Amino acid sequence: MEKPIIVERQGRVVIVRLNRPAARNALNSEIMLALGNELAPLDRDPGVGCFVITGSDKAFAAGADIKEMAEKSFSEMYNDDFFAGWDRFAALRTPKIAAVSGYALGGGCELAMMCDIIFAADTAMFGQPEIKLGVIPGMGGSQRLTRLVGKAKAMDLILTGRMMDATEAERCGLVARIVPAERLMAEAFQAAETIAGYGKAATTAAREAVDRALEVGQREGILFERRLFHALFATADQKEGMAAFVEKRSPNFEGK
Ligand code: HXC
């Protein structure tokens, strides 16, 4: 049987490819479990500095697996807390780049938004079409999309179910970079290597601080940032980074 995800480590970067191309990478329980189980140990590995999550050329992921969900009852969904496994993915502390080519719809768009940065191929299409199925986003889409792009665009996408292309997605702040499709993985890998080259405490603190901006008021957020900034002076990487600058050499961060 084909593996639901293909995990390949290249130095400090881990590339994770969703592997149901014939089903447009529809996100079934196997994919959810595999991501949770296989990425957790890598997340704890100090030698891993960044994940790149990607799909196929045609689809990053076309959403939750509709065929798996279609016949479920309310109590099955509720009692199993269906989709709760995705919270494990969202909670990974290592920086995650989503490299999106083709469709990122429903749960696929939500998976991309659980990552820290989204790079889009010029072929990418984003959308939350759940309304067409008689439901609404269920993996955080109504919350994350609204925080990322604002109410106007989020309501437009979620209520009409339409797709937006990479240009619109970049314009409204969902996407960090648009890249020609054939360069997508090279560009995502290069950014991942850059991130993975920094001290892990610093990248973790940077993620936490930026994410905090979406959660709390500015005064609390700035206080949180200041405390993390101060705390980083307890790390060897801060000493190394600043000494390297003063000595006009490249730093060698050891994640300590
Ligand atoms: C299950 C899916 C699927 C999905 C595609 N497939 N998306 N199977 N769940 N989400 C399957 C198709 O059934 C088909 O299987 C095969 O993949 C190829 O799909 P096609 O439609 O033939 O491909 P194409 O014409 O290229 O169109 C691609 C597409 C379309 C635009 C992405 O497949 C599509 O609209 N998919 C559904 C998108 C969607 O509604 N996503 C939201 C899901 S709900 P066969 O066996 O025929 O080859 C969701 C909810 C989150 O994410 C929480 C809510 C509770």
Coordinates of C-alpha atoms and ligand atoms in Angstrom, one line a residue:
M1 CA 0.0 0.0 0.0
E2 CA 1.2 3.5 -0.8
K3 CA 2.3 5.5 2.2
P4 CA 0.0 8.4 3.0
I5 CA 2.9 10.8 3.4
I6 CA 6.5 10.7 2.2
V7 CA 9.0 12.1 4.7
E8 CA 12.4 12.9 3.5
R9 CA 15.2 14.5 5.6
Q10 CA 17.8 16.7 3.9
G11 CA 20.2 17.9 6.5
R12 CA 18.3 20.1 9.0
V13 CA 15.2 20.3 6.7
V14 CA 12.4 17.7 6.5
I15 CA 10.3 17.6 3.4
V16 CA 6.8 16.1 3.9
R17 CA 4.9 15.2 0.8
L18 CA 1.2 14.3 1.0
N19 CA 0.9 11.2 -1.1
R20 CA -2.7 10.6 -2.4
P21 CA -2.3 12.4 -5.7
A22 CA -5.1 10.4 -7.4
A23 CA -7.5 11.7 -4.7
R24 CA -6.1 15.2 -5.0
N25 CA -4.5 14.6 -1.6
A26 CA -7.8 14.5 0.2
L27 CA -7.0 14.5 3.8
N28 CA -8.2 11.2 5.3
S29 CA -7.5 9.8 8.8
E30 CA -4.4 7.9 7.6
I31 CA -2.8 11.2 6.5
M32 CA -3.8 12.9 9.7
L33 CA -2.4 10.1 11.9
A34 CA 0.8 9.7 9.8
L35 CA 1.5 13.5 10.1
G36 CA 0.9 13.4 13.8
N37 CA 3.0 10.2 14.5
E38 CA 5.9 10.8 12.1
L39 CA 6.5 14.5 12.6
A40 CA 6.3 14.4 16.5
P41 CA 9.7 12.8 16.9
L42 CA 11.3 15.0 14.3
D43 CA 9.8 18.0 16.0
R44 CA 11.6 17.1 19.2
D45 CA 14.9 16.4 17.3
P46 CA 17.3 19.3 17.8
G47 CA 18.9 18.5 14.5
V48 CA 15.6 19.4 12.6
G49 CA 15.2 23.1 12.0
C50 CA 12.3 23.4 9.5
F51 CA 9.6 21.4 7.8
V52 CA 8.4 21.9 4.3
I53 CA 4.9 20.6 3.7
T54 CA 3.8 20.0 0.1
G55 CA 1.5 18.0 -2.1
S56 CA 1.5 17.2 -5.8
D57 CA 1.6 19.6 -8.8
K58 CA -2.2 19.4 -9.2
A59 CA -3.1 19.6 -5.5
F60 CA -1.6 20.6 -2.2
A61 CA -4.8 19.1 -0.8
A62 CA -8.4 19.2 -1.9
G63 CA -9.7 19.2 1.6
A64 CA -10.9 16.7 4.1
D65 CA -11.8 13.3 2.6
I66 CA -15.5 13.8 1.7
K67 CA -16.0 10.1 1.1
E68 CA -14.7 9.3 4.6
M69 CA -17.0 11.9 6.2
A70 CA -20.2 11.6 4.1
E71 CA -22.0 9.0 6.2
K72 CA -21.0 10.0 9.6
S73 CA -23.5 11.0 12.3
F74 CA -23.3 14.0 14.6
S75 CA -22.5 11.7 17.6
E76 CA -19.7 10.0 15.7
M77 CA -18.1 13.3 14.7
Y78 CA -18.6 14.8 18.1
N79 CA -17.6 11.8 20.3
D80 CA -14.5 11.1 18.2
D81 CA -13.7 14.8 18.1
F82 CA -13.2 14.3 14.4
F83 CA -10.3 16.4 13.1
A84 CA -8.8 16.9 16.6
G85 CA -5.7 15.1 15.3
W86 CA -5.0 18.2 13.2
D87 CA -4.4 20.1 16.4
R88 CA -1.2 18.0 16.8
F89 CA 0.0 19.2 13.5
A90 CA -0.8 22.8 14.3
A91 CA 1.0 22.5 17.6
L92 CA 4.4 21.4 16.1
R93 CA 7.0 23.9 17.3
T94 CA 9.5 23.6 14.5
P95 CA 8.8 26.2 11.8
K96 CA 6.7 24.9 8.9
I97 CA 6.5 26.2 5.3
A98 CA 3.6 25.1 3.2
A99 CA 4.7 24.9 -0.5
V100 CA 1.3 25.0 -2.3
S101 CA 0.9 24.0 -5.9
G102 CA -2.6 23.5 -7.4
Y103 CA -5.6 23.2 -5.2
A104 CA -5.6 24.1 -1.5
L105 CA -9.2 23.8 -0.7
G106 CA -11.2 23.3 2.5
G107 CA -9.0 21.4 4.9
G108 CA -6.2 21.8 2.4
C109 CA -6.3 25.6 2.8
E110 CA -6.6 25.1 6.5
L111 CA -3.6 22.8 6.6
A112 CA -1.6 25.5 4.7
M113 CA -2.7 28.1 7.3
M114 CA -1.5 25.9 10.1
C115 CA 1.9 26.4 8.7
D116 CA 4.0 29.5 9.5
I117 CA 4.6 30.6 6.0
I118 CA 2.8 29.8 2.7
F119 CA 4.7 29.8 -0.6
A120 CA 2.4 29.5 -3.6
A121 CA 3.2 28.3 -7.1
D122 CA 1.6 30.5 -9.7
T123 CA -0.8 27.6 -10.3
A124 CA -2.2 27.6 -6.7
M125 CA -5.9 28.0 -6.0
F126 CA -7.2 28.6 -2.5
G127 CA -10.7 28.3 -1.2
Q128 CA -13.0 27.2 1.6
P129 CA -15.8 25.5 -0.4
E130 CA -17.4 23.6 2.6
I131 CA -20.6 25.6 2.2
K132 CA -21.2 23.8 -1.0
L133 CA -21.3 20.5 1.0
G134 CA -23.7 21.8 3.5
V135 CA -21.1 22.5 6.2
I136 CA -18.5 25.1 7.2
P137 CA -14.7 25.0 7.7
G138 CA -13.9 22.6 10.5
M139 CA -10.1 22.6 10.9
G140 CA -9.8 26.3 11.9
G141 CA -10.5 28.0 8.6
S142 CA -13.2 30.5 9.8
Q143 CA -10.8 31.6 12.5
R144 CA -7.4 31.5 10.8
L145 CA -8.5 32.8 7.5
T146 CA -10.3 35.8 9.1
R147 CA -7.3 36.6 11.2
L148 CA -5.0 36.4 8.2
V149 CA -7.0 38.2 5.5
G150 CA -9.7 40.1 7.4
K151 CA -13.5 39.7 7.6
A152 CA -14.3 41.0 4.1
K153 CA -12.3 38.4 2.2
A154 CA -12.9 35.6 4.6
M155 CA -16.7 36.1 4.4
D156 CA -16.5 36.3 0.6
L157 CA -14.6 33.1 0.3
I158 CA -16.5 31.1 3.0
L159 CA -20.0 32.2 2.1
T160 CA -19.6 31.9 -1.7
G161 CA -17.2 28.9 -1.7
R162 CA -15.3 30.4 -4.6
M163 CA -11.6 29.9 -5.2
M164 CA -8.9 32.6 -5.3
D165 CA -5.7 32.4 -7.3
A166 CA -2.2 32.9 -6.1
T167 CA -2.1 36.6 -7.0
E168 CA -5.3 37.4 -5.0
A169 CA -4.0 35.2 -2.1
E170 CA -0.8 37.2 -2.0
R171 CA -2.5 40.5 -2.3
C172 CA -4.8 39.8 0.7
G173 CA -1.9 38.5 2.8
L174 CA -2.5 34.7 2.9
V175 CA 0.6 34.0 0.9
A176 CA 4.1 35.2 1.5
R177 CA 5.6 34.6 -1.9
I178 CA 4.4 33.5 -5.4
V179 CA 6.9 31.4 -7.2
P180 CA 6.9 29.9 -10.8
A181 CA 5.6 26.3 -10.3
E182 CA 8.8 24.7 -11.4
R183 CA 10.8 26.7 -8.8
L184 CA 8.4 26.2 -5.9
M185 CA 10.3 23.4 -4.1
A186 CA 13.7 24.9 -4.7
E187 CA 12.6 28.2 -3.2
A188 CA 10.8 26.6 -0.3
F189 CA 13.8 24.5 0.5
Q190 CA 16.2 27.4 0.3
A191 CA 14.1 29.4 2.8
A192 CA 13.8 26.3 5.0
E193 CA 17.6 25.9 5.0
T194 CA 18.0 29.5 6.0
I195 CA 15.5 29.2 8.8
A196 CA 17.0 25.8 9.9
G197 CA 20.5 27.5 10.1
Y198 CA 19.4 29.8 12.9
G199 CA 19.3 28.9 16.6
K200 CA 16.2 26.8 17.4
A201 CA 15.3 28.8 20.5
A202 CA 15.3 32.0 18.4
T203 CA 13.1 30.6 15.7
T204 CA 10.7 29.1 18.2
A205 CA 10.5 32.4 20.1
A206 CA 10.0 34.3 16.8
R207 CA 7.1 32.0 15.8
E208 CA 5.5 32.3 19.3
A209 CA 5.9 36.1 19.3
V210 CA 4.4 36.6 15.8
D211 CA 1.5 34.1 16.5
R212 CA 0.8 36.0 19.8
A213 CA 0.0 39.1 17.7
L214 CA -3.1 37.3 16.4
E215 CA -4.2 36.2 19.9
V216 CA -3.8 39.1 22.3
G217 CA -3.9 42.9 22.5
Q218 CA -0.8 44.9 21.4
R219 CA 0.4 45.8 24.9
E220 CA 0.3 42.2 26.1
G221 CA 1.9 41.1 22.9
I222 CA 4.8 43.5 23.2
L223 CA 5.3 42.5 26.8
F224 CA 5.4 38.8 25.7
E225 CA 7.9 39.7 22.9
R226 CA 10.1 41.6 25.4
R227 CA 10.2 38.7 27.8
L228 CA 11.2 36.3 25.1
F229 CA 13.8 38.7 23.8
H230 CA 15.3 39.0 27.3
A231 CA 15.1 35.2 27.7
L232 CA 17.2 34.6 24.6
F233 CA 20.1 36.2 26.4
A234 CA 20.3 33.0 28.4
T235 CA 21.2 31.1 25.2
A236 CA 24.6 30.3 23.8
D237 CA 23.3 31.1 20.3
Q238 CA 22.7 34.7 21.3
K239 CA 26.3 35.0 22.5
E240 CA 27.6 33.3 19.3
G241 CA 25.4 35.4 17.0
M242 CA 26.5 38.7 18.5
A243 CA 30.2 37.7 18.9
A244 CA 30.2 36.6 15.2
F245 CA 28.9 40.0 14.1
V246 CA 31.5 41.8 16.2
E247 CA 34.3 39.5 14.9
K248 CA 33.1 39.8 11.3
R249 CA 32.6 36.1 10.8
S250 CA 29.7 33.8 10.1
P251 CA 27.9 32.5 13.3
N252 CA 27.7 28.8 14.1
F253 CA 24.5 28.2 15.9
E254 CA 24.2 25.0 18.0
G255 CA 20.7 25.3 19.2
K256 CA 21.8 25.9 22.8
Ligands
HXC1 C1 -12.5 12.9 -1.4 C2 -11.8 13.8 -3.3 C3 -11.7 15.1 -2.8 C4 -12.1 15.2 -1.4 C5 -11.1 15.2 -4.9 N1 -11.4 13.9 -4.6 N2 -11.3 16.0 -3.8 N3 -12.2 12.7 -2.6 N4 -12.5 14.1 -0.7 N5 -12.0 16.4 -0.8 C6 -11.3 12.8 -5.5 C7 -12.4 12.8 -6.6 O1 -13.6 12.3 -6.0 C8 -11.8 12.0 -7.7 O2 -12.0 10.6 -7.3 C9 -10.4 12.4 -7.6 O3 -10.1 12.9 -6.4 C10 -10.0 13.4 -8.7 O4 -10.9 14.5 -8.5 P1 -11.6 15.3 -9.7 O5 -12.7 16.1 -9.2 O6 -11.9 14.3 -10.9 O7 -10.4 16.2 -10.2 P2 -10.4 17.7 -10.8 O8 -11.4 17.7 -12.0 O9 -9.0 18.0 -11.1 O10 -11.0 18.7 -9.7 C11 -10.2 18.9 -8.5 C12 -11.0 19.6 -7.5 C13 -12.3 18.8 -7.2 C14 -11.4 21.0 -7.9 C15 -10.1 19.7 -6.3 O11 -11.9 17.4 -7.0 C16 -13.0 19.2 -5.9 O12 -13.8 20.2 -6.0 N6 -12.9 18.6 -4.8 C17 -13.6 18.8 -3.6 C18 -13.1 20.1 -2.9 C19 -13.8 20.3 -1.6 O13 -15.0 20.4 -1.6 N7 -13.1 20.4 -0.5 C20 -13.6 20.6 0.8 C21 -13.8 19.3 1.5 S1 -14.6 19.5 3.0 P3 -12.3 9.5 -8.4 O14 -12.5 8.3 -7.5 O15 -13.6 9.9 -9.0 O16 -11.2 9.5 -9.3 C22 -13.4 20.0 4.1 C23 -13.9 20.2 5.4 C24 -13.1 20.6 6.5 O17 -12.2 20.1 3.8 C25 -14.0 20.6 7.7 C26 -15.5 20.5 7.4 C27 -16.3 19.6 8.2

